[in-house]
CSV table of C-alpha atoms in Angstrom, one decimal:
chain,number,residue,atom,x,y,z
A,1,MET,CA,-19.8,-73.6,43.0
A,2,LYS,CA,-17.9,-73.4,38.7
A,3,GLN,CA,-16.5,-76.5,39.8
A,4,LEU,CA,-20.3,-78.5,40.8
A,5,LEU,CA,-21.9,-77.0,38.1
A,6,LYS,CA,-19.1,-78.5,35.7
A,7,LYS,CA,-19.2,-81.7,37.7
A,8,GLU,CA,-23.0,-82.1,37.4
A,9,ASN,CA,-22.5,-81.1,33.1
A,10,ARG,CA,-19.8,-83.8,33.0
A,11,PHE,CA,-22.0,-86.7,35.1
A,12,HIS,CA,-25.2,-85.4,32.9
A,13,ILE,CA,-22.9,-86.0,29.4
A,14,ALA,CA,-21.5,-89.0,30.7
A,15,ILE,CA,-25.2,-90.4,30.9
A,16,ILE,CA,-26.3,-89.4,27.3
A,17,ILE,CA,-22.6,-91.0,26.4
A,18,LEU,CA,-23.5,-94.3,28.2
A,19,GLY,CA,-27.2,-94.3,27.0
A,20,ALA,CA,-26.1,-93.7,23.5
A,21,ILE,CA,-23.5,-96.5,23.8
A,22,LEU,CA,-26.9,-98.9,24.9
A,23,LEU,CA,-29.3,-97.9,22.0
A,24,PHE,CA,-26.1,-98.3,19.4
A,25,LEU,CA,-24.8,-101.7,20.6
A,26,PRO,CA,-27.7,-104.1,19.0
A,27,ALA,CA,-28.3,-102.1,16.2
A,28,PHE,CA,-25.9,-103.4,13.6
A,29,HIS,CA,-28.1,-105.6,12.6
A,30,LYS,CA,-29.9,-106.7,9.1
A,31,ASN,CA,-33.3,-108.4,10.4
A,32,ILE,CA,-36.9,-106.2,9.9
A,33,TRP,CA,-40.1,-107.5,10.5
A,34,PHE,CA,-43.4,-106.8,9.0
A,35,ASP,CA,-43.6,-103.1,10.1
A,36,GLU,CA,-40.2,-102.6,8.6
A,37,SER,CA,-40.7,-104.1,5.8
A,38,TYR,CA,-43.2,-101.8,4.4
A,39,SER,CA,-41.3,-98.7,5.5
A,40,VAL,CA,-37.9,-100.3,3.2
A,41,GLY,CA,-40.3,-101.2,0.6
A,42,LEU,CA,-41.4,-97.7,0.4
A,43,MET,CA,-38.3,-96.7,-0.1
A,44,ASN,CA,-37.9,-98.0,-3.6
A,45,HIS,CA,-40.0,-95.3,-4.7
A,46,SER,CA,-40.3,-91.5,-5.2
A,47,PHE,CA,-41.1,-88.9,-2.9
A,48,THR,CA,-44.1,-88.8,-5.1
A,49,GLU,CA,-45.3,-92.4,-5.1
A,50,ILE,CA,-44.4,-92.4,-1.2
A,51,TRP,CA,-47.1,-89.9,-0.9
A,52,THR,CA,-49.8,-92.0,-3.4
A,53,ILE,CA,-49.5,-95.3,-1.6
A,54,GLY,CA,-48.7,-93.5,2.0
A,55,SER,CA,-51.8,-92.2,1.8
A,56,HIS,CA,-53.7,-95.4,1.6
A,57,ASP,CA,-51.7,-96.9,4.6
A,58,VAL,CA,-53.0,-95.9,8.3
A,59,HIS,CA,-49.9,-93.1,8.9
A,60,PRO,CA,-49.2,-90.0,7.9
A,61,ILE,CA,-45.7,-89.6,5.9
A,62,LEU,CA,-43.2,-87.2,6.9
A,63,TYR,CA,-41.2,-90.1,8.6
A,64,TYR,CA,-41.3,-92.1,5.0
A,65,TRP,CA,-39.9,-88.8,3.4
A,66,MET,CA,-37.7,-88.4,5.8
A,67,LEU,CA,-35.9,-92.2,5.5
A,68,LYS,CA,-36.1,-91.3,1.6
A,69,ILE,CA,-32.8,-88.7,2.2
A,70,VAL,CA,-31.4,-91.1,4.0
A,71,ASN,CA,-31.9,-93.7,1.2
A,72,LEU,CA,-30.8,-91.4,-1.3
A,73,ILE,CA,-27.6,-90.5,0.8
A,74,GLY,CA,-26.3,-94.0,2.0
A,75,GLY,CA,-28.4,-96.0,-0.1
A,76,ASN,CA,-30.8,-99.2,0.3
A,77,ASN,CA,-29.5,-100.0,3.6
A,78,LEU,CA,-30.7,-101.3,6.2
A,79,ILE,CA,-28.4,-100.6,8.8
A,80,ALA,CA,-28.6,-96.6,7.7
A,81,TYR,CA,-32.1,-96.9,8.2
A,82,ARG,CA,-32.0,-98.5,11.5
A,83,ILE,CA,-29.1,-96.1,12.6
A,84,PHE,CA,-31.5,-93.6,11.8
A,85,SER,CA,-34.1,-94.4,14.3
A,86,VAL,CA,-31.7,-94.5,16.9
A,87,ILE,CA,-29.8,-91.2,16.3
A,88,GLY,CA,-33.9,-89.9,17.4
A,89,ILE,CA,-33.4,-91.6,20.7
A,90,VAL,CA,-30.6,-90.1,21.4
A,91,LEU,CA,-31.6,-86.6,20.6
A,92,LEU,CA,-34.5,-86.7,22.5
A,93,GLY,CA,-31.7,-88.2,25.7
A,94,ILE,CA,-30.0,-84.8,24.4
A,95,LEU,CA,-33.0,-82.8,25.0
A,96,GLY,CA,-32.5,-82.9,28.3
A,97,TYR,CA,-29.2,-81.6,28.5
A,98,SER,CA,-30.4,-78.7,25.6
A,99,HIS,CA,-33.8,-77.7,26.6
A,100,ILE,CA,-35.2,-78.9,29.7
A,101,ARG,CA,-32.0,-78.6,32.1
A,102,LYS,CA,-32.7,-74.6,31.0
A,103,ASP,CA,-36.2,-74.4,31.7
A,104,PHE,CA,-36.3,-76.5,34.6
A,105,GLY,CA,-33.1,-76.9,36.7
A,106,LYS,CA,-30.6,-79.5,36.4
A,107,THR,CA,-32.1,-82.4,38.6
A,108,THR,CA,-35.5,-82.1,36.2
A,109,GLY,CA,-32.9,-82.4,32.8
A,110,ILE,CA,-30.9,-84.7,34.4
A,111,LEU,CA,-34.0,-87.6,35.3
A,112,PHE,CA,-35.2,-86.3,31.9
A,113,THR,CA,-32.2,-87.9,29.8
A,114,PHE,CA,-31.8,-91.1,32.2
A,115,PHE,CA,-35.2,-92.2,31.5
A,116,ALA,CA,-35.3,-90.8,27.3
A,117,MET,CA,-32.2,-93.3,27.4
A,118,PHE,CA,-32.5,-96.4,30.0
A,119,LEU,CA,-36.4,-97.1,30.1
A,120,PRO,CA,-36.8,-100.6,28.4
A,121,VAL,CA,-39.4,-99.3,25.6
A,122,MET,CA,-36.7,-96.4,24.6
A,123,LEU,CA,-34.8,-98.9,23.4
A,124,ASN,CA,-37.4,-101.4,21.8
A,125,TYR,CA,-38.4,-98.6,19.2
A,126,ALA,CA,-34.9,-96.9,19.0
A,127,LEU,CA,-34.2,-99.9,16.8
A,128,GLU,CA,-37.4,-99.8,15.0
A,129,ILE,CA,-37.9,-98.3,10.9
A,130,ARG,CA,-40.5,-97.1,11.8
A,131,MET,CA,-41.6,-93.4,12.7
A,132,TYR,CA,-41.7,-93.8,16.4
A,133,SER,CA,-38.1,-92.3,18.0
A,134,TRP,CA,-38.3,-89.0,15.6
A,135,THR,CA,-42.5,-88.6,16.6
A,136,VAL,CA,-41.5,-89.1,19.8
A,137,VAL,CA,-38.7,-86.2,19.3
A,138,LEU,CA,-41.4,-83.8,18.1
A,139,VAL,CA,-43.8,-84.0,20.6
A,140,THR,CA,-41.4,-83.5,23.2
A,141,LEU,CA,-39.8,-79.9,21.0
A,142,MET,CA,-43.5,-79.0,20.3
A,143,ALA,CA,-44.9,-79.3,24.5
A,144,ILE,CA,-41.0,-77.3,25.1
A,145,TYR,CA,-41.9,-75.1,22.9
A,146,LEU,CA,-45.2,-74.5,23.9
A,147,ASN,CA,-43.9,-74.0,27.3
A,148,ARG,CA,-41.4,-71.3,26.6
A,149,PHE,CA,-43.4,-69.8,24.2
A,150,ILE,CA,-46.3,-69.1,27.3
A,151,ARG,CA,-43.3,-68.4,30.0
A,152,GLN,CA,-42.1,-66.0,27.2
A,153,LYS,CA,-44.6,-64.5,24.8
A,154,ASP,CA,-42.4,-64.3,21.5
A,155,PHE,CA,-42.9,-64.9,18.1
A,156,LYS,CA,-39.3,-66.9,18.1
A,157,ASN,CA,-41.1,-69.7,20.2
A,158,LEU,CA,-44.6,-69.5,18.6
A,159,VAL,CA,-43.0,-70.4,15.9
A,160,LEU,CA,-40.9,-73.4,16.5
A,161,PHE,CA,-44.0,-74.3,18.3
A,162,GLY,CA,-45.6,-74.2,15.0
A,163,ILE,CA,-43.5,-75.9,13.0
A,164,PHE,CA,-42.8,-79.0,15.5
A,165,SER,CA,-46.6,-79.0,16.2
A,166,LEU,CA,-47.2,-79.7,12.6
A,167,ALA,CA,-44.9,-82.0,11.6
A,168,SER,CA,-46.1,-84.4,14.5
A,169,CYS,CA,-49.1,-84.2,13.0
A,170,TYR,CA,-47.8,-85.3,9.9
A,171,MET,CA,-46.1,-88.1,11.9
A,172,HIS,CA,-48.4,-90.3,13.6
A,173,TYR,CA,-52.1,-89.9,14.7
A,174,TYR,CA,-51.8,-90.2,18.2
A,175,ALA,CA,-49.6,-87.2,17.9
A,176,LEU,CA,-52.1,-85.8,15.8
A,177,LEU,CA,-54.6,-85.7,18.8
A,178,ALA,CA,-51.3,-84.6,21.7
A,179,ALA,CA,-50.6,-81.3,19.0
A,180,GLY,CA,-54.5,-81.1,18.5
A,181,ILE,CA,-55.4,-80.9,21.9
A,182,MET,CA,-51.7,-78.4,22.7
A,183,ASN,CA,-52.9,-75.9,20.3
A,184,LEU,CA,-56.3,-76.3,21.5
A,185,GLY,CA,-55.6,-75.6,25.0
A,186,LEU,CA,-53.3,-72.7,24.1
A,187,ILE,CA,-56.3,-71.0,22.0
A,188,ILE,CA,-58.3,-71.1,25.0
A,189,TYR,CA,-55.3,-69.4,27.1
A,190,VAL,CA,-54.2,-67.3,24.9
A,191,ILE,CA,-57.9,-65.7,24.4
A,192,ARG,CA,-58.6,-65.6,28.4
A,193,LYS,CA,-54.8,-64.0,28.8
A,194,ARG,CA,-55.0,-61.9,25.8
A,195,GLU,CA,-54.7,-58.7,28.0
A,196,ASN,CA,-51.1,-60.0,28.7
A,197,PHE,CA,-49.8,-60.3,25.0
A,198,GLU,CA,-48.9,-57.7,22.6
A,199,LYS,CA,-51.6,-56.9,19.7
A,200,GLY,CA,-47.9,-57.8,17.6
A,201,ILE,CA,-47.5,-61.4,19.5
A,202,PHE,CA,-51.9,-62.0,19.4
A,203,LEU,CA,-51.9,-61.2,15.9
A,204,LYS,CA,-48.6,-63.7,15.0
A,205,PHE,CA,-50.5,-66.2,16.9
A,206,ILE,CA,-53.6,-66.6,15.0
A,207,LEU,CA,-51.5,-66.7,11.8
A,208,VAL,CA,-49.3,-69.6,13.1
A,209,GLU,CA,-52.4,-71.0,14.1
A,210,ALA,CA,-54.1,-70.9,10.6
A,211,MET,CA,-51.0,-71.8,8.8
A,212,GLN,CA,-51.2,-75.0,11.0
A,213,VAL,CA,-54.6,-75.7,9.2
A,214,ILE,CA,-53.7,-74.7,6.2
A,215,LEU,CA,-50.4,-76.4,5.8
A,216,TYR,CA,-52.2,-79.9,6.9
A,217,LEU,CA,-55.3,-79.2,4.9
A,218,PRO,CA,-53.4,-81.3,2.0
A,219,TRP,CA,-53.3,-84.3,3.8
A,220,LEU,CA,-56.8,-83.9,5.6
A,221,ILE,CA,-58.4,-85.8,2.0
A,222,CYS,CA,-55.9,-88.6,2.9
A,223,PHE,CA,-56.6,-88.9,6.5
A,224,VAL,CA,-60.2,-88.8,6.3
A,225,LYS,CA,-60.0,-91.6,3.5
A,226,GLN,CA,-58.0,-93.5,6.3
A,227,ALA,CA,-60.1,-93.0,9.2
A,228,LEU,CA,-63.3,-94.3,7.0
A,229,ARG,CA,-61.0,-97.2,5.7
A,230,VAL,CA,-60.1,-97.9,9.5
A,231,GLY,CA,-63.8,-97.8,10.6
A,232,LYS,CA,-64.7,-100.5,8.7
A,233,GLY,CA,-62.1,-102.3,10.9
A,234,PHE,CA,-59.0,-102.5,11.7
A,235,TRP,CA,-56.1,-105.8,12.9
A,236,ILE,CA,-56.4,-104.2,16.2
A,237,THR,CA,-58.5,-106.3,18.9
A,238,ILE,CA,-58.4,-104.7,22.4
A,239,GLU,CA,-58.8,-107.3,25.2
A,240,PHE,CA,-59.8,-106.1,29.0
A,241,PRO,CA,-57.6,-105.9,31.2
A,242,GLN,CA,-54.9,-106.7,29.3
A,243,ILE,CA,-54.8,-103.8,26.7
A,244,LEU,CA,-55.1,-102.0,30.8
A,245,ILE,CA,-51.7,-103.9,31.4
A,246,ASP,CA,-50.1,-102.8,28.4
A,247,ILE,CA,-50.2,-99.2,29.2
A,248,LEU,CA,-49.9,-99.3,33.0
A,249,ASN,CA,-45.9,-101.6,31.9
A,250,PHE,CA,-45.5,-100.3,28.5
A,251,GLN,CA,-42.8,-98.1,29.6
A,252,VAL,CA,-41.1,-100.3,31.4
A,253,LYS,CA,-41.7,-103.5,30.3
A,254,GLY,CA,-39.3,-103.9,27.0
A,255,SER,CA,-38.8,-107.1,26.1
A,256,LEU,CA,-39.1,-108.8,29.1
A,257,GLU,CA,-41.9,-110.9,30.6
A,258,GLU,CA,-44.4,-108.2,31.6
A,259,ILE,CA,-44.8,-109.7,35.9
A,260,ILE,CA,-41.8,-107.9,37.4
A,261,PRO,CA,-41.9,-104.5,34.6
A,262,THR,CA,-46.1,-104.5,35.9
A,263,ILE,CA,-45.4,-104.8,39.9
A,264,LEU,CA,-42.5,-102.0,39.5
A,265,ALA,CA,-44.6,-100.0,37.1
A,266,SER,CA,-47.3,-99.3,39.5
A,267,LEU,CA,-45.1,-98.4,42.2
A,268,PHE,CA,-43.2,-95.7,40.6
A,269,TYR,CA,-47.2,-94.1,39.0
A,270,LEU,CA,-48.3,-94.7,43.0
A,271,TYR,CA,-45.1,-93.0,44.3
A,272,ILE,CA,-45.7,-90.5,41.4
A,273,GLY,CA,-49.1,-89.7,42.7
A,274,TYR,CA,-48.0,-89.6,45.9
A,275,ILE,CA,-45.4,-86.3,44.9
A,276,ILE,CA,-48.0,-84.8,43.3
A,277,ILE,CA,-50.8,-85.3,46.0
A,278,LYS,CA,-48.2,-83.6,48.5
A,279,ASN,CA,-47.7,-81.3,46.8
A,280,ILE,CA,-51.2,-79.8,45.7
A,281,ARG,CA,-51.7,-80.0,49.6
A,282,LYS,CA,-48.9,-77.8,50.0
A,283,LYS,CA,-50.8,-75.7,46.9
A,284,GLU,CA,-46.7,-75.4,45.3
A,285,LYS,CA,-47.4,-74.4,41.5
A,286,ILE,CA,-46.8,-77.6,39.6
A,287,LYS,CA,-48.9,-76.9,36.0
A,288,GLU,CA,-45.8,-77.6,33.8
A,289,GLY,CA,-45.5,-81.1,35.6
A,290,ILE,CA,-49.5,-82.0,35.5
A,291,ILE,CA,-50.3,-80.6,31.8
A,292,PRO,CA,-48.2,-83.3,30.4
A,293,ILE,CA,-49.6,-85.5,32.2
A,294,ALA,CA,-53.0,-84.2,31.6
A,295,VAL,CA,-52.1,-84.2,27.3
A,296,TYR,CA,-50.9,-88.2,27.7
A,297,GLY,CA,-54.3,-88.9,29.4
A,298,MET,CA,-56.2,-86.8,27.2
A,299,VAL,CA,-54.8,-88.8,24.2
A,300,ILE,CA,-55.7,-92.3,25.6
A,301,VAL,CA,-59.3,-91.1,26.7
A,302,ILE,CA,-60.2,-90.1,22.9
A,303,VAL,CA,-58.7,-92.9,21.0
A,304,ALA,CA,-60.5,-95.3,23.7
A,305,LEU,CA,-63.7,-93.6,23.5
A,306,VAL,CA,-62.6,-93.5,19.1
A,307,SER,CA,-62.1,-97.6,19.8
A,308,ARG,CA,-65.7,-98.5,20.7
A,309,ILE,CA,-66.8,-97.3,17.0
A,310,SER,CA,-63.3,-99.0,15.8
A,311,PRO,CA,-60.0,-100.3,18.3
A,312,ILE,CA,-57.5,-98.5,18.1
A,313,LEU,CA,-56.2,-98.1,21.4
A,314,TYR,CA,-52.8,-99.9,20.9
A,315,ALA,CA,-50.0,-99.6,24.3
A,316,ARG,CA,-47.5,-99.7,21.5
A,317,TYR,CA,-48.6,-96.0,19.9
A,318,LEU,CA,-48.5,-94.5,22.7
A,319,PHE,CA,-44.7,-94.4,22.5
A,320,THR,CA,-45.3,-91.7,20.2
A,321,ILE,CA,-46.3,-89.5,23.2
A,322,THR,CA,-43.8,-90.8,26.1
A,323,GLY,CA,-41.6,-87.9,26.1
A,324,LEU,CA,-44.5,-86.2,27.9
A,325,LEU,CA,-44.8,-88.7,30.6
A,326,ILE,CA,-40.8,-88.7,31.0
A,327,PHE,CA,-40.8,-85.4,31.4
A,328,ALA,CA,-43.5,-85.4,33.7
A,329,ILE,CA,-42.4,-88.4,35.8
A,330,SER,CA,-38.6,-86.4,36.1
A,331,TYR,CA,-40.5,-83.3,36.8
A,332,PHE,CA,-42.1,-84.5,40.4
A,333,LEU,CA,-39.2,-87.0,41.3
A,334,ALA,CA,-37.2,-83.8,40.7
A,335,LYS,CA,-39.5,-82.0,43.5
A,336,GLU,CA,-39.4,-84.7,46.0
A,337,ASN,CA,-35.3,-84.9,45.9
A,338,ASN,CA,-35.2,-87.3,47.9
A,339,GLN,CA,-31.9,-88.9,46.8
A,340,LEU,CA,-32.6,-92.3,48.2
A,341,VAL,CA,-35.7,-92.9,46.2
A,342,ILE,CA,-34.7,-91.6,43.7
A,343,GLY,CA,-31.1,-93.6,43.3
A,344,LEU,CA,-33.5,-96.5,43.9
A,345,ILE,CA,-35.9,-95.9,40.4
A,346,CYS,CA,-33.0,-95.2,38.7
A,347,GLY,CA,-31.5,-98.4,39.7
A,348,ALA,CA,-33.8,-100.5,38.9
A,349,VAL,CA,-34.7,-98.6,35.6
A,350,LEU,CA,-30.7,-99.7,35.2
A,351,VAL,CA,-31.2,-102.7,35.6
A,352,LEU,CA,-34.6,-103.6,33.6
A,353,SER,CA,-32.3,-101.5,30.7
A,354,ILE,CA,-29.7,-104.4,30.9
A,355,MET,CA,-32.2,-107.2,30.7
A,356,ASN,CA,-33.6,-106.1,28.1
A,357,LEU,CA,-30.7,-105.1,26.0
A,358,LYS,CA,-29.5,-108.6,26.9
A,359,VAL,CA,-32.6,-109.8,25.6
A,360,ASN,CA,-32.4,-107.8,22.2
A,361,ILE,CA,-28.3,-108.0,21.1
A,362,GLU,CA,-29.4,-112.0,21.8
A,363,GLU,CA,-32.2,-111.2,19.7
A,364,ASN,CA,-31.0,-109.1,17.0
A,365,TYR,CA,-27.7,-111.0,16.4
A,366,ASP,CA,-28.4,-114.4,16.3
A,367,VAL,CA,-27.8,-116.5,13.5
A,368,SER,CA,-30.9,-117.7,12.4
A,369,ASN,CA,-32.6,-114.6,11.1
A,370,GLN,CA,-30.3,-114.5,8.1
A,371,GLU,CA,-31.5,-118.2,7.1
A,372,PRO,CA,-34.6,-117.6,5.5
A,373,VAL,CA,-33.3,-114.9,3.0
A,374,ALA,CA,-29.8,-116.7,2.6
A,375,TYR,CA,-31.9,-119.9,1.8
A,376,LEU,CA,-33.8,-117.7,-1.0
A,377,GLN,CA,-30.9,-116.2,-2.3
A,378,GLU,CA,-29.0,-119.4,-2.9
A,379,ASN,CA,-31.5,-121.3,-4.5
A,380,LEU,CA,-33.9,-119.1,-6.8
A,381,GLN,CA,-33.3,-119.3,-10.1
A,382,PRO,CA,-35.3,-116.8,-12.7
A,383,ASP,CA,-38.1,-117.8,-14.0
A,384,ASP,CA,-39.1,-119.0,-10.3
A,385,ILE,CA,-41.8,-117.5,-8.7
A,386,ILE,CA,-43.0,-116.8,-4.9
A,387,MET,CA,-46.1,-116.7,-3.6
A,388,TYR,CA,-47.7,-116.3,0.3
A,389,SER,CA,-51.0,-115.5,1.7
A,390,ASN,CA,-49.5,-114.6,5.1
A,391,ILE,CA,-48.0,-110.5,4.8
A,392,ASN,CA,-45.5,-110.9,7.9
A,393,ASN,CA,-43.5,-113.4,6.7
A,394,GLY,CA,-44.0,-112.2,3.1
A,395,GLY,CA,-43.7,-108.5,3.6
A,396,VAL,CA,-40.3,-109.2,5.2
A,397,ILE,CA,-39.8,-111.0,1.9
A,398,ALA,CA,-40.9,-109.0,-0.8
A,399,ALA,CA,-38.7,-106.4,0.9
A,400,LEU,CA,-35.6,-108.2,1.0
A,401,VAL,CA,-35.6,-110.5,-2.0
A,402,ASP,CA,-36.1,-108.4,-5.2
A,403,THR,CA,-34.7,-110.5,-8.2
A,404,ASN,CA,-37.9,-112.5,-8.6
A,405,GLN,CA,-41.5,-112.1,-9.2
A,406,GLN,CA,-44.1,-112.2,-6.1
A,407,TYR,CA,-47.5,-112.8,-4.9
A,408,PHE,CA,-49.4,-112.1,-2.0
A,409,LEU,CA,-52.7,-113.6,-2.2
A,410,ASN,CA,-55.4,-112.0,-1.0
A,411,LEU,CA,-57.4,-114.7,0.3
A,412,GLU,CA,-59.4,-112.4,3.1
A,413,ASN,CA,-59.7,-110.0,0.5
A,414,TRP,CA,-58.4,-106.8,2.0
A,415,THR,CA,-58.7,-103.3,1.2
A,416,ILE,CA,-54.9,-103.2,0.8
A,417,GLU,CA,-53.6,-103.2,-2.5
A,418,GLU,CA,-53.1,-99.7,-3.3
A,419,ALA,CA,-51.5,-99.6,-0.1
A,420,TYR,CA,-49.1,-102.8,-0.8
A,421,LYS,CA,-47.5,-101.4,-3.9
A,422,ALA,CA,-45.1,-99.9,-1.2
A,423,TYR,CA,-43.5,-103.8,-1.9
A,424,SER,CA,-43.8,-103.3,-6.4
A,425,PRO,CA,-42.7,-103.8,-8.6
A,426,GLN,CA,-41.6,-107.1,-6.8
A,427,MET,CA,-45.0,-108.0,-5.8
A,428,LYS,CA,-48.3,-108.5,-7.6
A,429,VAL,CA,-51.7,-108.6,-4.8
A,430,VAL,CA,-53.8,-111.6,-5.9
A,431,TYR,CA,-56.7,-113.2,-5.3
A,432,ARG,CA,-56.9,-116.6,-6.3
A,433,ILE,CA,-54.0,-119.4,-6.2
A,434,GLU,CA,-54.3,-119.3,-10.5
A,435,ASP,CA,-53.7,-116.0,-10.6
A,436,ALA,CA,-50.7,-116.7,-9.0
A,437,VAL,CA,-48.9,-119.8,-10.8
A,438,GLN,CA,-50.3,-119.7,-14.3
A,439,GLU,CA,-47.8,-117.7,-15.6
A,440,ALA,CA,-45.1,-119.6,-14.2
A,441,LYS,CA,-42.1,-121.2,-16.1
A,442,GLY,CA,-40.3,-122.1,-13.0
A,443,ARG,CA,-40.3,-123.2,-9.8
A,444,ILE,CA,-42.8,-122.4,-7.2
A,445,PHE,CA,-41.8,-121.0,-4.0
A,446,ILE,CA,-44.4,-120.5,-1.1
A,447,ILE,CA,-43.4,-118.8,1.8
A,448,ASP,CA,-45.8,-120.8,4.1
A,449,THR,CA,-45.9,-120.0,8.2
A,450,GLY,CA,-45.8,-123.1,10.6
A,451,ASP,CA,-49.2,-125.0,9.8
A,452,LEU,CA,-48.2,-125.0,6.0
A,453,SER,CA,-51.9,-124.0,5.7
A,454,LEU,CA,-51.4,-122.1,2.3
A,455,TYR,CA,-49.4,-125.2,1.0
A,456,HIS,CA,-52.3,-127.5,2.6
A,457,ASN,CA,-54.6,-125.3,0.9
A,458,LEU,CA,-53.4,-125.6,-2.4
A,459,GLU,CA,-55.8,-126.7,-5.0
A,460,ASN,CA,-54.5,-129.6,-7.9
A,461,LYS,CA,-51.4,-130.9,-5.8
A,462,GLU,CA,-50.8,-133.5,-7.8
A,463,LYS,CA,-50.3,-131.4,-10.9
A,464,TYR,CA,-46.9,-130.3,-8.5
A,465,LYS,CA,-43.9,-132.5,-7.4
A,466,GLU,CA,-42.6,-131.4,-4.4
A,467,VAL,CA,-38.8,-130.6,-3.8
A,468,CYS,CA,-38.6,-129.8,-1.1
A,469,ILE,CA,-39.5,-128.3,2.4
A,470,GLN,CA,-37.2,-126.2,4.5
A,471,LYS,CA,-38.8,-124.8,8.1
A,472,PHE,CA,-36.8,-121.6,9.6
A,473,GLU,CA,-37.4,-119.8,13.4
A,474,PRO,CA,-35.6,-117.0,13.1
A,475,LYS,CA,-35.1,-115.6,16.8
A,476,TYR,CA,-35.8,-112.2,15.4
A,477,LYS,CA,-39.7,-111.3,16.3
A,478,ASN,CA,-39.9,-115.5,16.2
A,479,TYR,CA,-41.7,-115.5,12.6
A,480,THR,CA,-41.6,-118.8,11.2
A,481,TYR,CA,-41.4,-119.8,7.6
A,482,GLN,CA,-41.7,-123.1,6.2
A,483,ILE,CA,-40.2,-122.8,2.2
A,484,VAL,CA,-42.3,-124.9,0.3
A,485,VAL,CA,-40.4,-125.6,-3.2
A,486,LEU,CA,-42.8,-127.3,-6.4
A,487,GLU,CA,-42.6,-128.1,-10.1
A,488,LYS,CA,-45.1,-127.7,-12.0
């Protein structure tokens, strides 16, 4: 028996090691896209400034504070930032061994680790210099300690639940929704079952819940301001039925084309549904598996309802609560315990994962990725200025090139001036081209898009001499940079 347990433990550890290798392989590169550029830009500021500037963005600031600690230790190092994100997903996989296995058995633990590290979506968001990987860890820990508190009714697990709940609220607003649903459910449960709780634990429960509210109050005003700003218009657009397809195939798609992942995801979830129905008919106790699915589904429903006012339903944001779905899938597959079917499912996921890894390696390490920034670094002179009206490629330049003054031409009058102080001092927001060029002493470098829209909209072109136009099409995120160099 001991030898069998040792073999299972070694197998579980082997999955963690292989998963970690897969996650780290594409991570050693210095490319960023716009969302990552915002994280990188904020790292030039203090903790207080991160709070102030970040409060004008659309996300909470705990991740940025965590990344700032990495910045203080390792400097402004893009690879260090990315490795920090990868570590988050590795820790999520380890939870299958350290927590899930102990609470729900070896099969559930092994499956949780496997899906946490090998579902294609896990690789994609492990590589993002964003809050996603650490948010999914915190939300999963919140759910784990909620379950342990319900089982054991002890103060230690209650406190840990409260800590991870509050941290989740400060990481992402989808996580805030999940935390709100779990806390509300727990309050209802404790009130209904109060006779099963010792008086001391009941009072401590009230204290923990109250402390969560009190400690979130400093951010509450920022949250309300962000919500009002989003309510006036947001960049997300919702298209049916594409949004439903995105939600369905999100966890298995990664960077792959959507047809095969959508088919496999449909079959996968139908099979999980079959297991659930079979267990309900057998009157098995499956609340521990149903509750995470219910929380996941309730978040989607609430966000969908809010999206009738302002569109905030976005498949990518569901990554923050994907740990709940992964646990439920693992829980019900372990209930079925059909080794052939489990093997086929894991085999299909592994094939998709390897295909996704190949796509990421090819994209991340392509030599074209460094060409735009390298061109600027080689050709910029001290008095030259940079300007752009597309913040996607402009934000990347703002985060990676800090030697010259830059101007973002806010031609559509977005209310982003305070939020984009993340890119200061090298970048300023202006509203007219004249404001950017009037004091230029050297050349003007226009960071334009594929259609040269900014250059073509430049008035009084006769005032400028076109030195050259260079086009770059990096493979990373498929941005197009057309750099137009002008002289007065």
